[in-house]
Amino acid sequence: MDNEKKNNYLVPVFWGITVTGLIILLTMTAKKAFAAIVPNQKIRGCDAYGCGSFGASRGGRKHEGIDIVVSPGTKILSPITGKVIRYPFPYPGDIFYKGILIENEQYSVKIFYLNPTAIQNTTVKQGGVIGVAQNIASKYSPGMTNHVHMEVRDAKGNLLNPTNMFI
Protein backbone atom coordinates (compact mmCIF):
# COMPACT_ATOMS: atom_id res chain seq x y z
CA MET A 1 0.00 0.00 0.00
CA ASP A 2 2.90 2.34 0.74
CA ASN A 3 4.21 1.90 -2.80
CA GLU A 4 0.80 2.71 -4.26
CA LYS A 5 0.61 5.90 -2.20
CA LYS A 6 4.07 6.92 -3.35
CA ASN A 7 3.19 6.21 -6.96
CA ASN A 8 -0.11 8.04 -6.71
CA TYR A 9 1.65 10.95 -5.10
CA LEU A 10 4.62 10.98 -7.50
CA VAL A 11 2.62 10.89 -10.72
CA PRO A 12 0.99 14.33 -10.25
CA VAL A 13 4.29 15.85 -9.13
CA PHE A 14 6.08 14.26 -12.10
CA TRP A 15 3.48 15.68 -14.53
CA GLY A 16 3.67 19.09 -12.90
CA ILE A 17 7.43 19.19 -13.31
CA THR A 18 7.25 17.83 -16.84
CA VAL A 19 4.65 20.34 -18.01
CA THR A 20 6.49 23.24 -16.37
CA GLY A 21 9.80 22.02 -17.79
CA LEU A 22 8.24 21.65 -21.23
CA ILE A 23 6.86 25.18 -21.13
CA ILE A 24 10.25 26.54 -20.11
CA LEU A 25 11.96 24.44 -22.80
CA LEU A 26 9.57 25.63 -25.50
CA THR A 27 9.98 29.24 -24.39
CA MET A 28 13.75 28.92 -24.47
CA THR A 29 13.92 27.16 -27.86
CA ALA A 30 11.36 29.25 -29.78
CA LYS A 31 13.42 31.82 -31.68
CA LYS A 32 11.70 35.16 -31.64
CA ALA A 33 13.95 36.74 -34.24
CA PHE A 34 11.75 39.11 -36.24
CA ALA A 35 10.24 42.51 -35.57
CA ALA A 36 6.70 43.09 -36.83
CA ILE A 37 6.75 44.61 -40.30
CA VAL A 38 3.58 46.65 -39.67
CA PRO A 39 1.84 47.74 -36.46
CA ASN A 40 -0.79 45.26 -35.21
CA GLN A 41 0.49 42.66 -37.64
CA LYS A 42 -2.05 40.06 -38.75
CA ILE A 43 -1.70 37.08 -41.10
CA ARG A 44 -4.18 37.11 -43.98
CA GLY A 45 -7.00 34.64 -43.49
CA CYS A 46 -8.76 33.01 -46.42
CA ASP A 47 -10.38 34.91 -49.27
CA ALA A 48 -11.51 34.17 -52.82
CA TYR A 49 -7.89 33.56 -53.84
CA GLY A 50 -6.73 31.30 -51.03
CA CYS A 51 -5.29 31.54 -47.53
CA GLY A 52 -2.28 33.50 -46.29
CA SER A 53 -0.88 31.00 -43.80
CA PHE A 54 2.40 29.14 -44.23
CA GLY A 55 1.88 25.85 -46.08
CA ALA A 56 -1.60 26.77 -47.37
CA SER A 57 -2.56 24.95 -50.55
CA ARG A 58 -1.76 26.72 -53.82
CA GLY A 59 -3.15 24.10 -56.17
CA GLY A 60 -0.27 21.71 -56.82
CA ARG A 61 2.11 23.46 -54.41
CA LYS A 62 2.29 24.89 -50.89
CA HIS A 63 2.44 28.54 -49.86
CA GLU A 64 6.09 29.15 -48.94
CA GLY A 65 5.56 32.18 -46.75
CA ILE A 66 2.99 34.17 -44.85
CA ASP A 67 0.81 36.99 -46.11
CA ILE A 68 0.57 39.97 -43.79
CA VAL A 69 -2.51 42.16 -44.17
CA VAL A 70 -1.74 45.76 -45.15
CA SER A 71 -3.42 48.69 -46.83
CA PRO A 72 -1.77 50.03 -49.98
CA GLY A 73 0.64 52.81 -49.06
CA THR A 74 1.47 51.37 -45.61
CA LYS A 75 5.13 51.72 -44.63
CA ILE A 76 6.76 48.29 -44.36
CA LEU A 77 9.44 47.78 -41.68
CA SER A 78 12.42 45.45 -41.83
CA PRO A 79 11.94 42.32 -39.71
CA ILE A 80 15.73 41.92 -39.32
CA THR A 81 18.94 43.91 -39.40
CA GLY A 82 20.69 42.93 -42.60
CA LYS A 83 21.93 43.86 -46.05
CA VAL A 84 19.56 44.66 -48.91
CA ILE A 85 20.71 42.14 -51.52
CA ARG A 86 18.35 42.80 -54.44
CA TYR A 87 14.84 43.71 -55.56
CA PRO A 88 13.16 40.50 -56.81
CA PHE A 89 9.96 40.39 -58.85
CA PRO A 90 7.17 37.94 -57.91
CA TYR A 91 5.79 37.61 -61.46
CA PRO A 92 7.99 36.83 -64.47
CA GLY A 93 7.59 39.54 -67.11
CA ASP A 94 5.71 41.89 -64.74
CA ILE A 95 8.00 44.56 -63.30
CA PHE A 96 5.19 46.53 -61.64
CA TYR A 97 5.01 44.30 -58.56
CA LYS A 98 8.24 44.31 -56.62
CA GLY A 99 9.98 42.85 -53.63
CA ILE A 100 13.05 43.16 -51.45
CA LEU A 101 15.56 40.57 -50.27
CA ILE A 102 17.37 41.21 -46.98
CA GLU A 103 20.02 38.88 -45.56
CA ASN A 104 22.15 38.55 -42.44
CA GLU A 105 24.27 35.70 -41.08
CA GLN A 106 21.17 33.83 -39.84
CA TYR A 107 18.28 34.60 -42.20
CA SER A 108 17.25 35.53 -45.69
CA VAL A 109 13.94 37.42 -45.81
CA LYS A 110 12.07 38.11 -49.05
CA ILE A 111 9.04 40.41 -49.00
CA PHE A 112 6.86 40.90 -52.08
CA TYR A 113 4.25 43.51 -53.05
CA LEU A 114 6.06 46.61 -51.88
CA ASN A 115 7.88 49.47 -53.55
CA PRO A 116 11.33 49.30 -51.94
CA THR A 117 12.73 52.50 -50.43
CA ALA A 118 15.82 50.91 -48.83
CA ILE A 119 18.87 51.15 -51.06
CA GLN A 120 20.42 47.99 -52.51
CA ASN A 121 23.77 46.93 -50.96
CA THR A 122 23.15 48.93 -47.78
CA THR A 123 22.39 47.69 -44.27
CA VAL A 124 18.91 48.21 -42.87
CA LYS A 125 18.12 48.09 -39.17
CA GLN A 126 15.39 45.91 -37.71
CA GLY A 127 12.29 48.10 -37.53
CA GLY A 128 13.53 50.57 -40.17
CA VAL A 129 11.34 51.48 -43.15
CA ILE A 130 12.20 49.38 -46.21
CA GLY A 131 9.30 50.15 -48.54
CA VAL A 132 5.67 50.98 -49.10
CA ALA A 133 2.93 48.38 -49.65
CA GLN A 134 1.52 48.03 -53.15
CA ASN A 135 -2.11 47.31 -54.08
CA ILE A 136 -2.06 43.58 -54.84
CA ALA A 137 -5.87 43.52 -55.06
CA SER A 138 -5.62 45.60 -58.24
CA LYS A 139 -3.84 42.67 -59.94
CA TYR A 140 -6.51 40.16 -58.96
CA SER A 141 -9.73 41.86 -57.85
CA PRO A 142 -11.25 43.31 -54.69
CA GLY A 143 -11.77 39.66 -53.64
CA MET A 144 -8.04 39.51 -52.80
CA THR A 145 -7.15 40.85 -49.35
CA ASN A 146 -4.35 43.40 -49.69
CA HIS A 147 -1.14 42.04 -48.20
CA VAL A 148 2.60 41.70 -48.45
CA HIS A 149 4.09 38.24 -48.78
CA MET A 150 7.06 37.25 -46.59
CA GLU A 151 9.33 34.21 -47.09
CA VAL A 152 12.14 33.25 -44.72
CA ARG A 153 15.10 30.92 -45.16
CA ASP A 154 17.91 30.03 -42.77
CA ALA A 155 21.60 30.51 -43.60
CA LYS A 156 21.67 27.10 -45.33
CA GLY A 157 18.75 28.03 -47.61
CA ASN A 158 16.12 25.93 -45.82
CA LEU A 159 12.61 27.35 -45.94
CA LEU A 160 11.29 28.33 -42.49
CA ASN A 161 7.81 28.99 -41.16
CA PRO A 162 8.03 32.53 -39.71
CA THR A 163 4.54 32.50 -38.18
CA ASN A 164 5.67 32.31 -34.56
CA MET A 165 9.09 33.94 -34.94
CA PHE A 166 8.00 37.54 -34.31
CA ILE A 167 9.07 39.35 -31.15
Tab-separated table of C-alpha atoms in Angstrom:
chain	number	residue	atom	x	y	z
A	1	MET	CA	0.000	0.000	0.000
A	2	ASP	CA	2.901	2.343	0.735
A	3	ASN	CA	4.209	1.897	-2.800
A	4	GLU	CA	0.798	2.712	-4.263
A	5	LYS	CA	0.606	5.898	-2.200
A	6	LYS	CA	4.072	6.922	-3.349
A	7	ASN	CA	3.193	6.208	-6.956
A	8	ASN	CA	-0.110	8.036	-6.713
A	9	TYR	CA	1.651	10.946	-5.103
A	10	LEU	CA	4.615	10.978	-7.497
A	11	VAL	CA	2.620	10.891	-10.718
A	12	PRO	CA	0.985	14.326	-10.248
A	13	VAL	CA	4.288	15.849	-9.130
A	14	PHE	CA	6.076	14.261	-12.096
A	15	TRP	CA	3.483	15.677	-14.527
A	16	GLY	CA	3.670	19.094	-12.896
A	17	ILE	CA	7.427	19.195	-13.313
A	18	THR	CA	7.248	17.834	-16.841
A	19	VAL	CA	4.649	20.339	-18.005
A	20	THR	CA	6.492	23.235	-16.366
A	21	GLY	CA	9.801	22.022	-17.791
A	22	LEU	CA	8.237	21.651	-21.226
A	23	ILE	CA	6.856	25.182	-21.128
A	24	ILE	CA	10.248	26.536	-20.108
A	25	LEU	CA	11.962	24.443	-22.797
A	26	LEU	CA	9.568	25.632	-25.503
A	27	THR	CA	9.975	29.235	-24.389
A	28	MET	CA	13.755	28.917	-24.468
A	29	THR	CA	13.921	27.163	-27.863
A	30	ALA	CA	11.362	29.247	-29.783
A	31	LYS	CA	13.419	31.819	-31.678
A	32	LYS	CA	11.697	35.164	-31.636
A	33	ALA	CA	13.947	36.745	-34.244
A	34	PHE	CA	11.746	39.115	-36.237
A	35	ALA	CA	10.238	42.513	-35.567
A	36	ALA	CA	6.700	43.093	-36.831
A	37	ILE	CA	6.746	44.611	-40.298
A	38	VAL	CA	3.582	46.651	-39.667
A	39	PRO	CA	1.835	47.742	-36.462
A	40	ASN	CA	-0.791	45.265	-35.215
A	41	GLN	CA	0.494	42.663	-37.642
A	42	LYS	CA	-2.047	40.059	-38.746
A	43	ILE	CA	-1.702	37.082	-41.098
A	44	ARG	CA	-4.181	37.107	-43.977
A	45	GLY	CA	-7.004	34.644	-43.487
A	46	CYS	CA	-8.755	33.008	-46.420
A	47	ASP	CA	-10.383	34.912	-49.268
A	48	ALA	CA	-11.513	34.168	-52.815
A	49	TYR	CA	-7.888	33.556	-53.845
A	50	GLY	CA	-6.730	31.304	-51.026
A	51	CYS	CA	-5.286	31.544	-47.526
A	52	GLY	CA	-2.280	33.495	-46.288
A	53	SER	CA	-0.878	30.996	-43.799
A	54	PHE	CA	2.396	29.141	-44.227
A	55	GLY	CA	1.879	25.851	-46.078
A	56	ALA	CA	-1.600	26.771	-47.367
A	57	SER	CA	-2.564	24.954	-50.554
A	58	ARG	CA	-1.760	26.721	-53.822
A	59	GLY	CA	-3.151	24.095	-56.167
A	60	GLY	CA	-0.268	21.714	-56.817
A	61	ARG	CA	2.115	23.456	-54.407
A	62	LYS	CA	2.286	24.886	-50.890
A	63	HIS	CA	2.442	28.545	-49.857
A	64	GLU	CA	6.089	29.148	-48.943
A	65	GLY	CA	5.564	32.179	-46.747
A	66	ILE	CA	2.991	34.172	-44.846
A	67	ASP	CA	0.810	36.992	-46.108
A	68	ILE	CA	0.573	39.970	-43.793
A	69	VAL	CA	-2.510	42.161	-44.170
A	70	VAL	CA	-1.744	45.756	-45.145
A	71	SER	CA	-3.418	48.692	-46.828
A	72	PRO	CA	-1.765	50.030	-49.977
A	73	GLY	CA	0.636	52.815	-49.061
A	74	THR	CA	1.470	51.375	-45.608
A	75	LYS	CA	5.133	51.720	-44.633
A	76	ILE	CA	6.762	48.290	-44.356
A	77	LEU	CA	9.441	47.777	-41.683
A	78	SER	CA	12.419	45.450	-41.833
A	79	PRO	CA	11.937	42.320	-39.709
A	80	ILE	CA	15.728	41.916	-39.317
A	81	THR	CA	18.937	43.912	-39.400
A	82	GLY	CA	20.692	42.927	-42.598
A	83	LYS	CA	21.932	43.864	-46.046
A	84	VAL	CA	19.556	44.658	-48.909
A	85	ILE	CA	20.711	42.143	-51.522
A	86	ARG	CA	18.352	42.797	-54.435
A	87	TYR	CA	14.843	43.707	-55.561
A	88	PRO	CA	13.160	40.505	-56.809
A	89	PHE	CA	9.961	40.388	-58.853
A	90	PRO	CA	7.170	37.945	-57.913
A	91	TYR	CA	5.791	37.614	-61.459
A	92	PRO	CA	7.987	36.830	-64.474
A	93	GLY	CA	7.591	39.543	-67.111
A	94	ASP	CA	5.709	41.893	-64.740
A	95	ILE	CA	7.997	44.557	-63.302
A	96	PHE	CA	5.193	46.528	-61.640
A	97	TYR	CA	5.009	44.299	-58.557
A	98	LYS	CA	8.244	44.307	-56.621
A	99	GLY	CA	9.982	42.848	-53.628
A	100	ILE	CA	13.049	43.161	-51.452
A	101	LEU	CA	15.556	40.566	-50.265
A	102	ILE	CA	17.372	41.212	-46.975
A	103	GLU	CA	20.018	38.876	-45.561
A	104	ASN	CA	22.147	38.553	-42.444
A	105	GLU	CA	24.274	35.704	-41.078
A	106	GLN	CA	21.170	33.826	-39.844
A	107	TYR	CA	18.280	34.595	-42.203
A	108	SER	CA	17.254	35.534	-45.694
A	109	VAL	CA	13.939	37.420	-45.810
A	110	LYS	CA	12.070	38.110	-49.046
A	111	ILE	CA	9.040	40.413	-48.997
A	112	PHE	CA	6.861	40.897	-52.083
A	113	TYR	CA	4.247	43.506	-53.053
A	114	LEU	CA	6.060	46.608	-51.878
A	115	ASN	CA	7.878	49.471	-53.549
A	116	PRO	CA	11.325	49.302	-51.936
A	117	THR	CA	12.732	52.500	-50.434
A	118	ALA	CA	15.822	50.905	-48.826
A	119	ILE	CA	18.867	51.145	-51.064
A	120	GLN	CA	20.417	47.992	-52.508
A	121	ASN	CA	23.775	46.933	-50.956
A	122	THR	CA	23.147	48.934	-47.777
A	123	THR	CA	22.392	47.695	-44.270
A	124	VAL	CA	18.911	48.213	-42.870
A	125	LYS	CA	18.124	48.094	-39.171
A	126	GLN	CA	15.392	45.908	-37.707
A	127	GLY	CA	12.289	48.104	-37.533
A	128	GLY	CA	13.528	50.572	-40.171
A	129	VAL	CA	11.335	51.475	-43.145
A	130	ILE	CA	12.204	49.380	-46.211
A	131	GLY	CA	9.304	50.150	-48.538
A	132	VAL	CA	5.670	50.979	-49.103
A	133	ALA	CA	2.927	48.380	-49.651
A	134	GLN	CA	1.521	48.025	-53.148
A	135	ASN	CA	-2.106	47.307	-54.078
A	136	ILE	CA	-2.063	43.582	-54.835
A	137	ALA	CA	-5.869	43.523	-55.058
A	138	SER	CA	-5.621	45.596	-58.238
A	139	LYS	CA	-3.841	42.669	-59.941
A	140	TYR	CA	-6.507	40.157	-58.956
A	141	SER	CA	-9.726	41.860	-57.850
A	142	PRO	CA	-11.252	43.314	-54.689
A	143	GLY	CA	-11.770	39.664	-53.641
A	144	MET	CA	-8.037	39.507	-52.798
A	145	THR	CA	-7.148	40.853	-49.349
A	146	ASN	CA	-4.345	43.397	-49.694
A	147	HIS	CA	-1.143	42.037	-48.200
A	148	VAL	CA	2.605	41.700	-48.451
A	149	HIS	CA	4.093	38.243	-48.782
A	150	MET	CA	7.059	37.251	-46.593
A	151	GLU	CA	9.326	34.207	-47.094
A	152	VAL	CA	12.140	33.252	-44.721
A	153	ARG	CA	15.102	30.924	-45.161
A	154	ASP	CA	17.907	30.026	-42.774
A	155	ALA	CA	21.604	30.510	-43.600
A	156	LYS	CA	21.671	27.099	-45.335
A	157	GLY	CA	18.748	28.029	-47.605
A	158	ASN	CA	16.121	25.932	-45.820
A	159	LEU	CA	12.607	27.347	-45.944
A	160	LEU	CA	11.290	28.332	-42.492
A	161	ASN	CA	7.814	28.991	-41.161
A	162	PRO	CA	8.030	32.530	-39.713
A	163	THR	CA	4.536	32.495	-38.183
A	164	ASN	CA	5.674	32.307	-34.561
A	165	MET	CA	9.090	33.940	-34.941
A	166	PHE	CA	8.003	37.539	-34.314
A	167	ILE	CA	9.073	39.351	-31.145
